[in-house]
Structure formats: C-alpha cells, structure tokens
Amino acid sequence: NQVETVGSNQIIKVGSNQVEKVGIIRALTVGVAYQTTVGGIMNTSVALLQSSQVGLHKSLMVGMGYSVNVGNNVTFSVGKTMKENTGQTAVYSAGEHLELCCGKARLVLTKDGSIFLNGTHIHLEGESDVNGDAPVINWNCGATQPVPDAPVPKDLPPGMPDMRQF
C-alpha cells in the first residue's frame, strides 16, 4: 500500500511513455476543474457500460465529420425543445417503417411505398399548383386504410425493453 499527500501543487513530466495499470478500481475526484489535452489521437475503449452525467450543460464540437454506429436501439428524450439544422441535405431512412407524430397528427411511410397522413384537419396549399396523379383517385368515398402500427423489433437481446413504449 502507498499513500501520498501533496500540500499544494504537483507536476509530473514524462519524457516518452507512461503506462498505468490498476487491477480493480480507479477513482478520481477533482474539486473544481478537469482538462485533458491530446496532441494527436485519443481512443477510449469500454468493455461493458459507460455513462456520463452533466449537471448543467454539455456541448460537443467536431471539426469535420461525426459518426455514430449503434447495434440495436437509440432513444433521445428531450424535456422541452429539440432542433436540428442541416446546411444542405437531411435524409432520414428506415428499413420498414418511418413515423412522425405530433398529438393527433401522424405521418407514416412503409417499406411497400404506402404513405399514410392522418390528422384532425389536413390542409394542402400550393402557391402555384397542387397536383395529384394516379389511375384512380378516391376522394370522400371511405377508401382510406388505417395507419399501420410500427413493427415490433425482432432482434432485441434478452431483457432489453422495447423502446417504442417510452
């Protein structure tokens, strides 16, 4: 066992390489501020679980590209407002079912090419034209079909909840 106490300041300079290995647990408590600066590449690998809590605000700035790859599910929960802004093109793609909901309004796109638009009031307005072409156009005849429910995920690991319920 080793215990060190430094009264005020400590500076450690290592000329080339430094390796630390901790057998079981490492805990670090910093009273006010913590900063890490890496001159080139930084990689973090976590075998099972990583979690982060921020009390007030978190920001992330990436110079060129940002990529996220998730094996199964992603859930975002925002208390008030979520805004996305894309300078040129935004593409949202889904393999089976894409859904946009707000209150009683709902837009659903399915993989067979069907588009369902439901709401208490639907307004279509074109500054110059509103066009519709199809071999048959059914208007006010009861031919609409109900909006399909989102499919149940087939590849949920055991014990993983279906995130559509939250």
Short mmCIF file of N, CA and C in Angstrom, two decimals:
data_model
loop_
_atom_site.label_atom_id
_atom_site.label_comp_id
_atom_site.label_asym_id
_atom_site.label_seq_id
_atom_site.Cartn_x
_atom_site.Cartn_y
_atom_site.Cartn_z
N ASN A 1 0.84 -1.19 0.00
CA ASN A 1 0.00 0.00 0.00
C ASN A 1 0.87 1.24 0.00
N GLN A 2 0.36 2.29 -0.65
CA GLN A 2 1.10 3.55 -0.71
C GLN A 2 0.11 4.70 -0.60
N VAL A 3 0.42 5.68 0.20
CA VAL A 3 -0.40 6.88 0.34
C VAL A 3 0.52 8.07 0.14
N GLU A 4 0.11 9.01 -0.74
CA GLU A 4 0.89 10.22 -0.98
C GLU A 4 0.01 11.42 -0.66
N THR A 5 0.58 12.42 -0.06
CA THR A 5 -0.12 13.68 0.19
C THR A 5 0.75 14.80 -0.34
N VAL A 6 0.18 15.64 -1.19
CA VAL A 6 0.88 16.79 -1.73
C VAL A 6 0.15 18.02 -1.22
N GLY A 7 0.85 18.91 -0.55
CA GLY A 7 0.22 20.07 0.09
C GLY A 7 -0.40 21.06 -0.87
N SER A 8 0.26 21.40 -1.98
CA SER A 8 -0.28 22.41 -2.88
C SER A 8 -0.28 21.96 -4.34
N ASN A 9 0.87 21.87 -4.96
CA ASN A 9 0.96 21.61 -6.39
C ASN A 9 1.82 20.39 -6.65
N GLN A 10 1.51 19.69 -7.76
CA GLN A 10 2.34 18.57 -8.19
C GLN A 10 2.44 18.63 -9.71
N ILE A 11 3.63 18.49 -10.23
CA ILE A 11 3.86 18.44 -11.67
C ILE A 11 4.65 17.18 -11.94
N ILE A 12 4.17 16.39 -12.91
CA ILE A 12 4.88 15.18 -13.32
C ILE A 12 5.20 15.34 -14.80
N LYS A 13 6.46 15.21 -15.17
CA LYS A 13 6.87 15.28 -16.57
C LYS A 13 7.46 13.93 -16.95
N VAL A 14 6.98 13.36 -18.05
CA VAL A 14 7.48 12.07 -18.54
C VAL A 14 8.01 12.33 -19.95
N GLY A 15 9.25 11.97 -20.21
CA GLY A 15 9.89 12.26 -21.50
C GLY A 15 9.29 11.51 -22.67
N SER A 16 8.92 10.26 -22.52
CA SER A 16 8.41 9.49 -23.65
C SER A 16 7.07 8.81 -23.35
N ASN A 17 7.07 7.74 -22.61
CA ASN A 17 5.86 6.95 -22.41
C ASN A 17 5.54 6.81 -20.93
N GLN A 18 4.25 6.68 -20.64
CA GLN A 18 3.81 6.39 -19.28
C GLN A 18 2.65 5.41 -19.36
N VAL A 19 2.69 4.36 -18.58
CA VAL A 19 1.64 3.36 -18.55
C VAL A 19 1.22 3.17 -17.10
N GLU A 20 -0.08 3.16 -16.86
CA GLU A 20 -0.62 2.86 -15.53
C GLU A 20 -1.53 1.66 -15.67
N LYS A 21 -1.47 0.76 -14.73
CA LYS A 21 -2.37 -0.38 -14.74
C LYS A 21 -2.95 -0.51 -13.34
N VAL A 22 -4.28 -0.49 -13.26
CA VAL A 22 -4.98 -0.61 -11.98
C VAL A 22 -5.76 -1.92 -12.03
N GLY A 23 -5.58 -2.77 -11.04
CA GLY A 23 -6.18 -4.10 -11.05
C GLY A 23 -7.69 -4.13 -10.96
N ILE A 24 -8.30 -3.30 -10.14
CA ILE A 24 -9.75 -3.41 -9.94
C ILE A 24 -10.46 -2.07 -10.14
N ILE A 25 -10.24 -1.09 -9.31
CA ILE A 25 -11.00 0.17 -9.36
C ILE A 25 -10.04 1.35 -9.34
N ARG A 26 -10.36 2.36 -10.15
CA ARG A 26 -9.64 3.63 -10.09
C ARG A 26 -10.69 4.72 -9.93
N ALA A 27 -10.53 5.58 -8.95
CA ALA A 27 -11.45 6.69 -8.73
C ALA A 27 -10.65 7.98 -8.70
N LEU A 28 -11.20 9.01 -9.31
CA LEU A 28 -10.55 10.31 -9.35
C LEU A 28 -11.59 11.36 -8.96
N THR A 29 -11.28 12.18 -8.01
CA THR A 29 -12.15 13.27 -7.61
C THR A 29 -11.39 14.58 -7.79
N VAL A 30 -11.98 15.50 -8.54
CA VAL A 30 -11.37 16.80 -8.79
C VAL A 30 -12.32 17.85 -8.24
N GLY A 31 -11.81 18.77 -7.44
CA GLY A 31 -12.65 19.75 -6.76
C GLY A 31 -13.32 20.77 -7.66
N VAL A 32 -12.64 21.32 -8.68
CA VAL A 32 -13.23 22.42 -9.45
C VAL A 32 -13.18 22.19 -10.96
N ALA A 33 -12.02 21.92 -11.54
CA ALA A 33 -11.92 21.84 -13.00
C ALA A 33 -11.02 20.67 -13.39
N TYR A 34 -11.29 20.10 -14.59
CA TYR A 34 -10.51 18.98 -15.11
C TYR A 34 -10.38 19.18 -16.61
N GLN A 35 -9.17 19.08 -17.13
CA GLN A 35 -8.95 19.27 -18.56
C GLN A 35 -7.97 18.23 -19.05
N THR A 36 -8.25 17.67 -20.23
CA THR A 36 -7.34 16.75 -20.89
C THR A 36 -7.04 17.32 -22.28
N THR A 37 -5.78 17.42 -22.63
CA THR A 37 -5.38 17.88 -23.96
C THR A 37 -4.55 16.78 -24.60
N VAL A 38 -4.92 16.37 -25.80
CA VAL A 38 -4.20 15.33 -26.54
C VAL A 38 -3.76 15.94 -27.86
N GLY A 39 -2.48 15.86 -28.16
CA GLY A 39 -1.95 16.48 -29.37
C GLY A 39 -2.32 15.78 -30.66
N GLY A 40 -2.68 14.50 -30.63
CA GLY A 40 -2.96 13.78 -31.87
C GLY A 40 -4.21 12.93 -31.80
N ILE A 41 -4.10 11.72 -31.31
CA ILE A 41 -5.19 10.75 -31.34
C ILE A 41 -5.53 10.32 -29.92
N MET A 42 -6.82 10.17 -29.63
CA MET A 42 -7.26 9.65 -28.33
C MET A 42 -8.30 8.58 -28.58
N ASN A 43 -8.16 7.45 -27.94
CA ASN A 43 -9.10 6.35 -28.08
C ASN A 43 -9.51 5.89 -26.70
N THR A 44 -10.80 5.71 -26.49
CA THR A 44 -11.32 5.18 -25.24
C THR A 44 -12.09 3.91 -25.56
N SER A 45 -11.78 2.84 -24.86
CA SER A 45 -12.46 1.57 -25.08
C SER A 45 -13.04 1.10 -23.75
N VAL A 46 -14.34 0.83 -23.72
CA VAL A 46 -15.02 0.38 -22.52
C VAL A 46 -15.69 -0.95 -22.84
N ALA A 47 -15.40 -1.98 -22.05
CA ALA A 47 -15.90 -3.32 -22.36
C ALA A 47 -17.42 -3.45 -22.21
N LEU A 48 -18.02 -2.87 -21.18
CA LEU A 48 -19.44 -3.13 -20.93
C LEU A 48 -20.34 -1.90 -20.93
N LEU A 49 -20.09 -0.94 -20.09
CA LEU A 49 -21.03 0.17 -19.90
C LEU A 49 -20.27 1.46 -19.65
N GLN A 50 -20.72 2.53 -20.28
CA GLN A 50 -20.17 3.85 -19.99
C GLN A 50 -21.34 4.79 -19.78
N SER A 51 -21.30 5.58 -18.74
CA SER A 51 -22.36 6.54 -18.51
C SER A 51 -21.75 7.86 -18.12
N SER A 52 -22.49 8.93 -18.39
CA SER A 52 -21.99 10.27 -18.13
C SER A 52 -23.14 11.12 -17.61
N GLN A 53 -22.90 11.91 -16.59
CA GLN A 53 -23.91 12.82 -16.07
C GLN A 53 -23.32 14.23 -16.06
N VAL A 54 -24.08 15.17 -16.58
CA VAL A 54 -23.66 16.57 -16.61
C VAL A 54 -24.76 17.38 -15.93
N GLY A 55 -24.39 18.17 -14.95
CA GLY A 55 -25.38 18.89 -14.16
C GLY A 55 -26.06 20.04 -14.87
N LEU A 56 -25.38 20.77 -15.76
CA LEU A 56 -25.97 21.98 -16.33
C LEU A 56 -25.99 21.98 -17.86
N HIS A 57 -24.86 21.83 -18.50
CA HIS A 57 -24.80 21.97 -19.96
C HIS A 57 -23.66 21.11 -20.51
N LYS A 58 -23.89 20.49 -21.67
CA LYS A 58 -22.83 19.74 -22.35
C LYS A 58 -22.80 20.19 -23.80
N SER A 59 -21.61 20.43 -24.32
CA SER A 59 -21.51 20.79 -25.72
C SER A 59 -20.43 19.94 -26.37
N LEU A 60 -20.59 19.69 -27.65
CA LEU A 60 -19.65 18.88 -28.41
C LEU A 60 -19.38 19.60 -29.72
N MET A 61 -18.12 19.78 -30.07
CA MET A 61 -17.77 20.42 -31.32
C MET A 61 -16.82 19.50 -32.08
N VAL A 62 -17.17 19.19 -33.32
CA VAL A 62 -16.36 18.31 -34.17
C VAL A 62 -16.01 19.09 -35.43
N GLY A 63 -14.74 19.09 -35.82
CA GLY A 63 -14.28 19.89 -36.94
C GLY A 63 -14.81 19.45 -38.30
N MET A 64 -14.85 18.16 -38.60
CA MET A 64 -15.22 17.73 -39.95
C MET A 64 -16.38 16.72 -39.97
N GLY A 65 -16.21 15.56 -39.43
CA GLY A 65 -17.24 14.52 -39.51
C GLY A 65 -17.55 13.93 -38.16
N TYR A 66 -18.74 13.35 -38.03
CA TYR A 66 -19.16 12.73 -36.77
C TYR A 66 -19.98 11.51 -37.14
N SER A 67 -19.63 10.37 -36.61
CA SER A 67 -20.31 9.12 -36.96
C SER A 67 -20.67 8.37 -35.69
N VAL A 68 -21.88 7.83 -35.65
CA VAL A 68 -22.34 7.02 -34.53
C VAL A 68 -22.89 5.73 -35.11
N ASN A 69 -22.48 4.60 -34.56
CA ASN A 69 -22.97 3.30 -35.01
C ASN A 69 -23.48 2.56 -33.78
N VAL A 70 -24.78 2.24 -33.74
CA VAL A 70 -25.40 1.59 -32.60
C VAL A 70 -25.96 0.25 -33.05
N GLY A 71 -25.67 -0.81 -32.30
CA GLY A 71 -26.10 -2.15 -32.69
C GLY A 71 -27.60 -2.37 -32.70
N ASN A 72 -28.35 -1.82 -31.74
CA ASN A 72 -29.78 -2.10 -31.66
C ASN A 72 -30.66 -0.86 -31.58
N ASN A 73 -30.69 -0.17 -30.47
CA ASN A 73 -31.67 0.90 -30.25
C ASN A 73 -31.00 2.19 -29.82
N VAL A 74 -31.60 3.31 -30.20
CA VAL A 74 -31.19 4.64 -29.73
C VAL A 74 -32.45 5.36 -29.26
N THR A 75 -32.38 5.99 -28.13
CA THR A 75 -33.51 6.77 -27.62
C THR A 75 -33.00 8.13 -27.18
N PHE A 76 -33.67 9.18 -27.65
CA PHE A 76 -33.40 10.53 -27.18
C PHE A 76 -34.66 11.00 -26.45
N SER A 77 -34.50 11.59 -25.31
CA SER A 77 -35.62 12.15 -24.57
C SER A 77 -35.27 13.59 -24.25
N VAL A 78 -36.09 14.52 -24.72
CA VAL A 78 -35.83 15.94 -24.54
C VAL A 78 -37.02 16.54 -23.79
N GLY A 79 -36.74 17.27 -22.72
CA GLY A 79 -37.81 17.83 -21.89
C GLY A 79 -38.65 18.89 -22.57
N LYS A 80 -38.05 19.75 -23.40
CA LYS A 80 -38.82 20.85 -24.00
C LYS A 80 -38.66 20.92 -25.51
N THR A 81 -37.53 21.33 -26.01
CA THR A 81 -37.38 21.62 -27.44
C THR A 81 -36.19 20.88 -28.02
N MET A 82 -36.38 20.30 -29.21
CA MET A 82 -35.28 19.68 -29.95
C MET A 82 -35.24 20.34 -31.32
N LYS A 83 -34.06 20.76 -31.74
CA LYS A 83 -33.92 21.42 -33.03
C LYS A 83 -32.74 20.80 -33.75
N GLU A 84 -32.94 20.49 -35.02
CA GLU A 84 -31.85 20.03 -35.87
C GLU A 84 -31.74 21.00 -37.03
N ASN A 85 -30.52 21.31 -37.43
CA ASN A 85 -30.31 22.24 -38.52
C ASN A 85 -29.25 21.64 -39.44
N THR A 86 -29.58 21.50 -40.71
CA THR A 86 -28.66 20.96 -41.70
C THR A 86 -28.44 22.00 -42.78
N GLY A 87 -27.18 22.26 -43.11
CA GLY A 87 -26.86 23.29 -44.09
C GLY A 87 -27.33 22.98 -45.50
N GLN A 88 -27.31 21.70 -45.91
CA GLN A 88 -27.70 21.38 -47.28
C GLN A 88 -28.77 20.29 -47.36
N THR A 89 -28.46 19.08 -47.01
CA THR A 89 -29.37 17.96 -47.22
C THR A 89 -29.53 17.15 -45.95
N ALA A 90 -30.76 16.81 -45.60
CA ALA A 90 -31.03 15.90 -44.48
C ALA A 90 -31.79 14.70 -45.03
N VAL A 91 -31.36 13.51 -44.71
CA VAL A 91 -32.00 12.29 -45.17
C VAL A 91 -32.33 11.44 -43.95
N TYR A 92 -33.57 11.04 -43.82
CA TYR A 92 -33.99 10.12 -42.77
C TYR A 92 -34.46 8.85 -43.48
N SER A 93 -33.91 7.72 -43.11
CA SER A 93 -34.20 6.48 -43.80
C SER A 93 -34.54 5.40 -42.79
N ALA A 94 -35.51 4.57 -43.12
CA ALA A 94 -35.88 3.45 -42.26
C ALA A 94 -36.13 2.23 -43.14
N GLY A 95 -35.77 1.07 -42.66
CA GLY A 95 -35.93 -0.16 -43.44
C GLY A 95 -37.37 -0.59 -43.61
N GLU A 96 -38.22 -0.42 -42.60
CA GLU A 96 -39.60 -0.90 -42.66
C GLU A 96 -40.64 0.19 -42.47
N HIS A 97 -40.41 1.10 -41.53
CA HIS A 97 -41.48 1.97 -41.07
C HIS A 97 -40.87 3.28 -40.58
N LEU A 98 -41.31 4.40 -41.13
CA LEU A 98 -40.85 5.72 -40.69
C LEU A 98 -42.08 6.50 -40.24
N GLU A 99 -42.03 7.04 -39.04
CA GLU A 99 -43.22 7.66 -38.46
C GLU A 99 -42.88 9.02 -37.86
N LEU A 100 -43.76 9.98 -38.08
CA LEU A 100 -43.66 11.31 -37.50
C LEU A 100 -45.00 11.60 -36.83
N CYS A 101 -44.98 11.87 -35.53
CA CYS A 101 -46.22 12.08 -34.77
C CYS A 101 -46.15 13.38 -33.98
N CYS A 102 -47.28 14.04 -33.87
CA CYS A 102 -47.42 15.21 -33.01
C CYS A 102 -48.89 15.27 -32.59
N GLY A 103 -49.18 14.97 -31.33
CA GLY A 103 -50.56 14.96 -30.87
C GLY A 103 -51.39 13.97 -31.68
N LYS A 104 -52.47 14.45 -32.31
CA LYS A 104 -53.34 13.59 -33.11
C LYS A 104 -52.92 13.52 -34.58
N ALA A 105 -51.86 14.21 -34.96
CA ALA A 105 -51.38 14.19 -36.34
C ALA A 105 -50.32 13.12 -36.49
N ARG A 106 -50.33 12.43 -37.65
CA ARG A 106 -49.41 11.32 -37.85
C ARG A 106 -49.10 11.15 -39.34
N LEU A 107 -47.83 10.99 -39.65
CA LEU A 107 -47.36 10.70 -41.00
C LEU A 107 -46.56 9.41 -40.93
N VAL A 108 -46.94 8.40 -41.72
CA VAL A 108 -46.27 7.11 -41.70
C VAL A 108 -45.89 6.73 -43.12
N LEU A 109 -44.63 6.32 -43.30
CA LEU A 109 -44.15 5.78 -44.57
C LEU A 109 -43.76 4.33 -44.32
N THR A 110 -44.21 3.42 -45.19
CA THR A 110 -43.89 2.00 -45.02
C THR A 110 -43.05 1.51 -46.18
N LYS A 111 -42.38 0.36 -45.97
CA LYS A 111 -41.43 -0.14 -46.97
C LYS A 111 -42.09 -0.53 -48.28
N ASP A 112 -43.41 -0.79 -48.29
CA ASP A 112 -44.08 -1.14 -49.54
C ASP A 112 -44.43 0.09 -50.38
N GLY A 113 -44.06 1.29 -49.91
CA GLY A 113 -44.31 2.52 -50.65
C GLY A 113 -45.57 3.25 -50.23
N SER A 114 -46.28 2.74 -49.25
CA SER A 114 -47.50 3.41 -48.78
C SER A 114 -47.15 4.62 -47.93
N ILE A 115 -47.97 5.65 -48.05
CA ILE A 115 -47.83 6.86 -47.25
C ILE A 115 -49.18 7.13 -46.60
N PHE A 116 -49.17 7.24 -45.28
CA PHE A 116 -50.39 7.50 -44.53
C PHE A 116 -50.25 8.87 -43.86
N LEU A 117 -51.23 9.73 -44.08
CA LEU A 117 -51.25 11.05 -43.48
C LEU A 117 -52.58 11.19 -42.74
N ASN A 118 -52.52 11.28 -41.42
CA ASN A 118 -53.73 11.36 -40.61
C ASN A 118 -53.67 12.58 -39.71
N GLY A 119 -54.82 13.20 -39.53
CA GLY A 119 -54.91 14.33 -38.62
C GLY A 119 -56.35 14.78 -38.51
N THR A 120 -56.63 15.62 -37.55
CA THR A 120 -58.00 16.12 -37.39
C THR A 120 -58.36 17.09 -38.51
N HIS A 121 -57.39 17.85 -38.98
CA HIS A 121 -57.58 18.75 -40.12
C HIS A 121 -56.32 18.65 -40.97
N ILE A 122 -56.49 18.45 -42.28
CA ILE A 122 -55.35 18.36 -43.19
C ILE A 122 -55.49 19.49 -44.20
N HIS A 123 -54.48 20.31 -44.28
CA HIS A 123 -54.51 21.47 -45.17
C HIS A 123 -53.44 21.28 -46.23
N LEU A 124 -53.81 21.43 -47.49
CA LEU A 124 -52.86 21.39 -48.60
C LEU A 124 -52.91 22.75 -49.28
N GLU A 125 -51.76 23.36 -49.45
CA GLU A 125 -51.73 24.67 -50.09
C GLU A 125 -50.51 24.74 -50.99
N GLY A 126 -50.72 25.13 -52.21
CA GLY A 126 -49.62 25.34 -53.13
C GLY A 126 -49.70 26.76 -53.67
N GLU A 127 -48.59 27.45 -53.68
CA GLU A 127 -48.60 28.83 -54.16
C GLU A 127 -48.98 28.89 -55.63
N SER A 128 -48.55 27.88 -56.41
CA SER A 128 -48.94 27.87 -57.82
C SER A 128 -49.79 26.66 -58.18
N ASP A 129 -49.45 25.46 -57.69
CA ASP A 129 -50.19 24.25 -58.07
C ASP A 129 -50.23 23.25 -56.91
N VAL A 130 -51.26 22.43 -56.91
CA VAL A 130 -51.32 21.19 -56.13
C VAL A 130 -51.70 20.12 -57.13
N ASN A 131 -50.81 19.17 -57.37
CA ASN A 131 -51.03 18.16 -58.39
C ASN A 131 -51.15 16.78 -57.77
N GLY A 132 -51.96 15.94 -58.36
CA GLY A 132 -52.08 14.55 -57.94
C GLY A 132 -52.38 13.70 -59.15
N ASP A 133 -51.59 12.66 -59.35
CA ASP A 133 -51.80 11.78 -60.49
C ASP A 133 -51.84 10.33 -60.00
N ALA A 134 -52.82 9.60 -60.46
CA ALA A 134 -52.94 8.18 -60.17
C ALA A 134 -54.01 7.62 -61.10
N PRO A 135 -53.95 6.32 -61.41
CA PRO A 135 -55.02 5.74 -62.25
C PRO A 135 -56.40 5.92 -61.63
N VAL A 136 -56.48 5.85 -60.30
CA VAL A 136 -57.75 6.05 -59.61
C VAL A 136 -57.49 6.99 -58.43
N ILE A 137 -58.29 8.03 -58.31
CA ILE A 137 -58.22 8.91 -57.15
C ILE A 137 -59.56 8.81 -56.44
N ASN A 138 -59.53 8.29 -55.21
CA ASN A 138 -60.75 8.15 -54.40
C ASN A 138 -60.80 9.31 -53.42
N TRP A 139 -61.86 10.08 -53.50
CA TRP A 139 -61.99 11.25 -52.64
C TRP A 139 -63.35 11.18 -51.95
N ASN A 140 -63.37 11.22 -50.63
CA ASN A 140 -64.61 11.18 -49.85
C ASN A 140 -65.46 9.95 -50.14
N CYS A 141 -64.82 8.77 -50.25
CA CYS A 141 -65.58 7.56 -50.53
C CYS A 141 -65.32 6.45 -49.51
N GLY A 142 -64.61 6.75 -48.44
CA GLY A 142 -64.36 5.75 -47.40
C GLY A 142 -63.31 4.71 -47.76
N ALA A 143 -62.46 4.99 -48.74
CA ALA A 143 -61.47 4.01 -49.19
C ALA A 143 -60.16 4.06 -48.39
N THR A 144 -60.03 4.99 -47.44
CA THR A 144 -58.77 5.07 -46.70
C THR A 144 -58.58 3.85 -45.82
N GLN A 145 -57.32 3.51 -45.60
CA GLN A 145 -56.96 2.38 -44.74
C GLN A 145 -56.39 2.93 -43.44
N PRO A 146 -56.52 2.16 -42.35
CA PRO A 146 -55.94 2.63 -41.09
C PRO A 146 -54.42 2.66 -41.16
N VAL A 147 -53.84 3.55 -40.40
CA VAL A 147 -52.38 3.67 -40.34
C VAL A 147 -51.83 2.43 -39.64
N PRO A 148 -50.80 1.79 -40.21
CA PRO A 148 -50.24 0.60 -39.56
C PRO A 148 -49.42 0.97 -38.33
N ASP A 149 -49.41 0.06 -37.36
CA ASP A 149 -48.56 0.24 -36.18
C ASP A 149 -47.12 -0.05 -36.56
N ALA A 150 -46.20 0.54 -35.82
CA ALA A 150 -44.78 0.26 -36.03
C ALA A 150 -44.52 -1.21 -35.74
N PRO A 151 -43.69 -1.88 -36.54
CA PRO A 151 -43.42 -3.30 -36.30
C PRO A 151 -42.65 -3.50 -35.00
N VAL A 152 -42.88 -4.63 -34.37
CA VAL A 152 -42.17 -4.99 -33.14
C VAL A 152 -40.76 -5.42 -33.53
N PRO A 153 -39.74 -4.86 -32.90
CA PRO A 153 -38.37 -5.27 -33.22
C PRO A 153 -38.17 -6.76 -32.98
N LYS A 154 -37.51 -7.43 -33.95
CA LYS A 154 -37.30 -8.87 -33.86
C LYS A 154 -35.99 -9.23 -33.19
N ASP A 155 -35.05 -8.32 -33.16
CA ASP A 155 -33.69 -8.66 -32.71
C ASP A 155 -33.33 -8.05 -31.36
N LEU A 156 -34.31 -7.90 -30.46
CA LEU A 156 -33.99 -7.38 -29.14
C LEU A 156 -33.27 -8.44 -28.33
N PRO A 157 -32.16 -8.09 -27.69
CA PRO A 157 -31.49 -9.05 -26.82
C PRO A 157 -32.38 -9.39 -25.62
N PRO A 158 -32.17 -10.55 -25.00
CA PRO A 158 -32.98 -10.92 -23.83
C PRO A 158 -32.89 -9.85 -22.75
N GLY A 159 -34.05 -9.46 -22.22
CA GLY A 159 -34.09 -8.46 -21.16
C GLY A 159 -34.10 -7.02 -21.65
N MET A 160 -33.86 -6.78 -22.95
CA MET A 160 -33.85 -5.42 -23.49
C MET A 160 -35.29 -4.97 -23.74
N PRO A 161 -35.74 -3.85 -23.16
CA PRO A 161 -37.13 -3.43 -23.35
C PRO A 161 -37.35 -2.89 -24.76
N ASP A 162 -38.59 -3.00 -25.23
CA ASP A 162 -38.99 -2.40 -26.50
C ASP A 162 -39.12 -0.90 -26.27
N MET A 163 -38.19 -0.09 -26.82
CA MET A 163 -38.10 1.33 -26.52
C MET A 163 -39.26 2.13 -27.13
N ARG A 164 -40.10 1.52 -27.98
CA ARG A 164 -41.22 2.25 -28.57
C ARG A 164 -42.24 2.64 -27.51
N GLN A 165 -42.24 1.96 -26.36
CA GLN A 165 -43.23 2.23 -25.33
C GLN A 165 -42.88 3.45 -24.49
N PHE A 166 -41.70 4.00 -24.61
CA PHE A 166 -41.27 5.11 -23.75
C PHE A 166 -41.42 6.43 -24.45
#
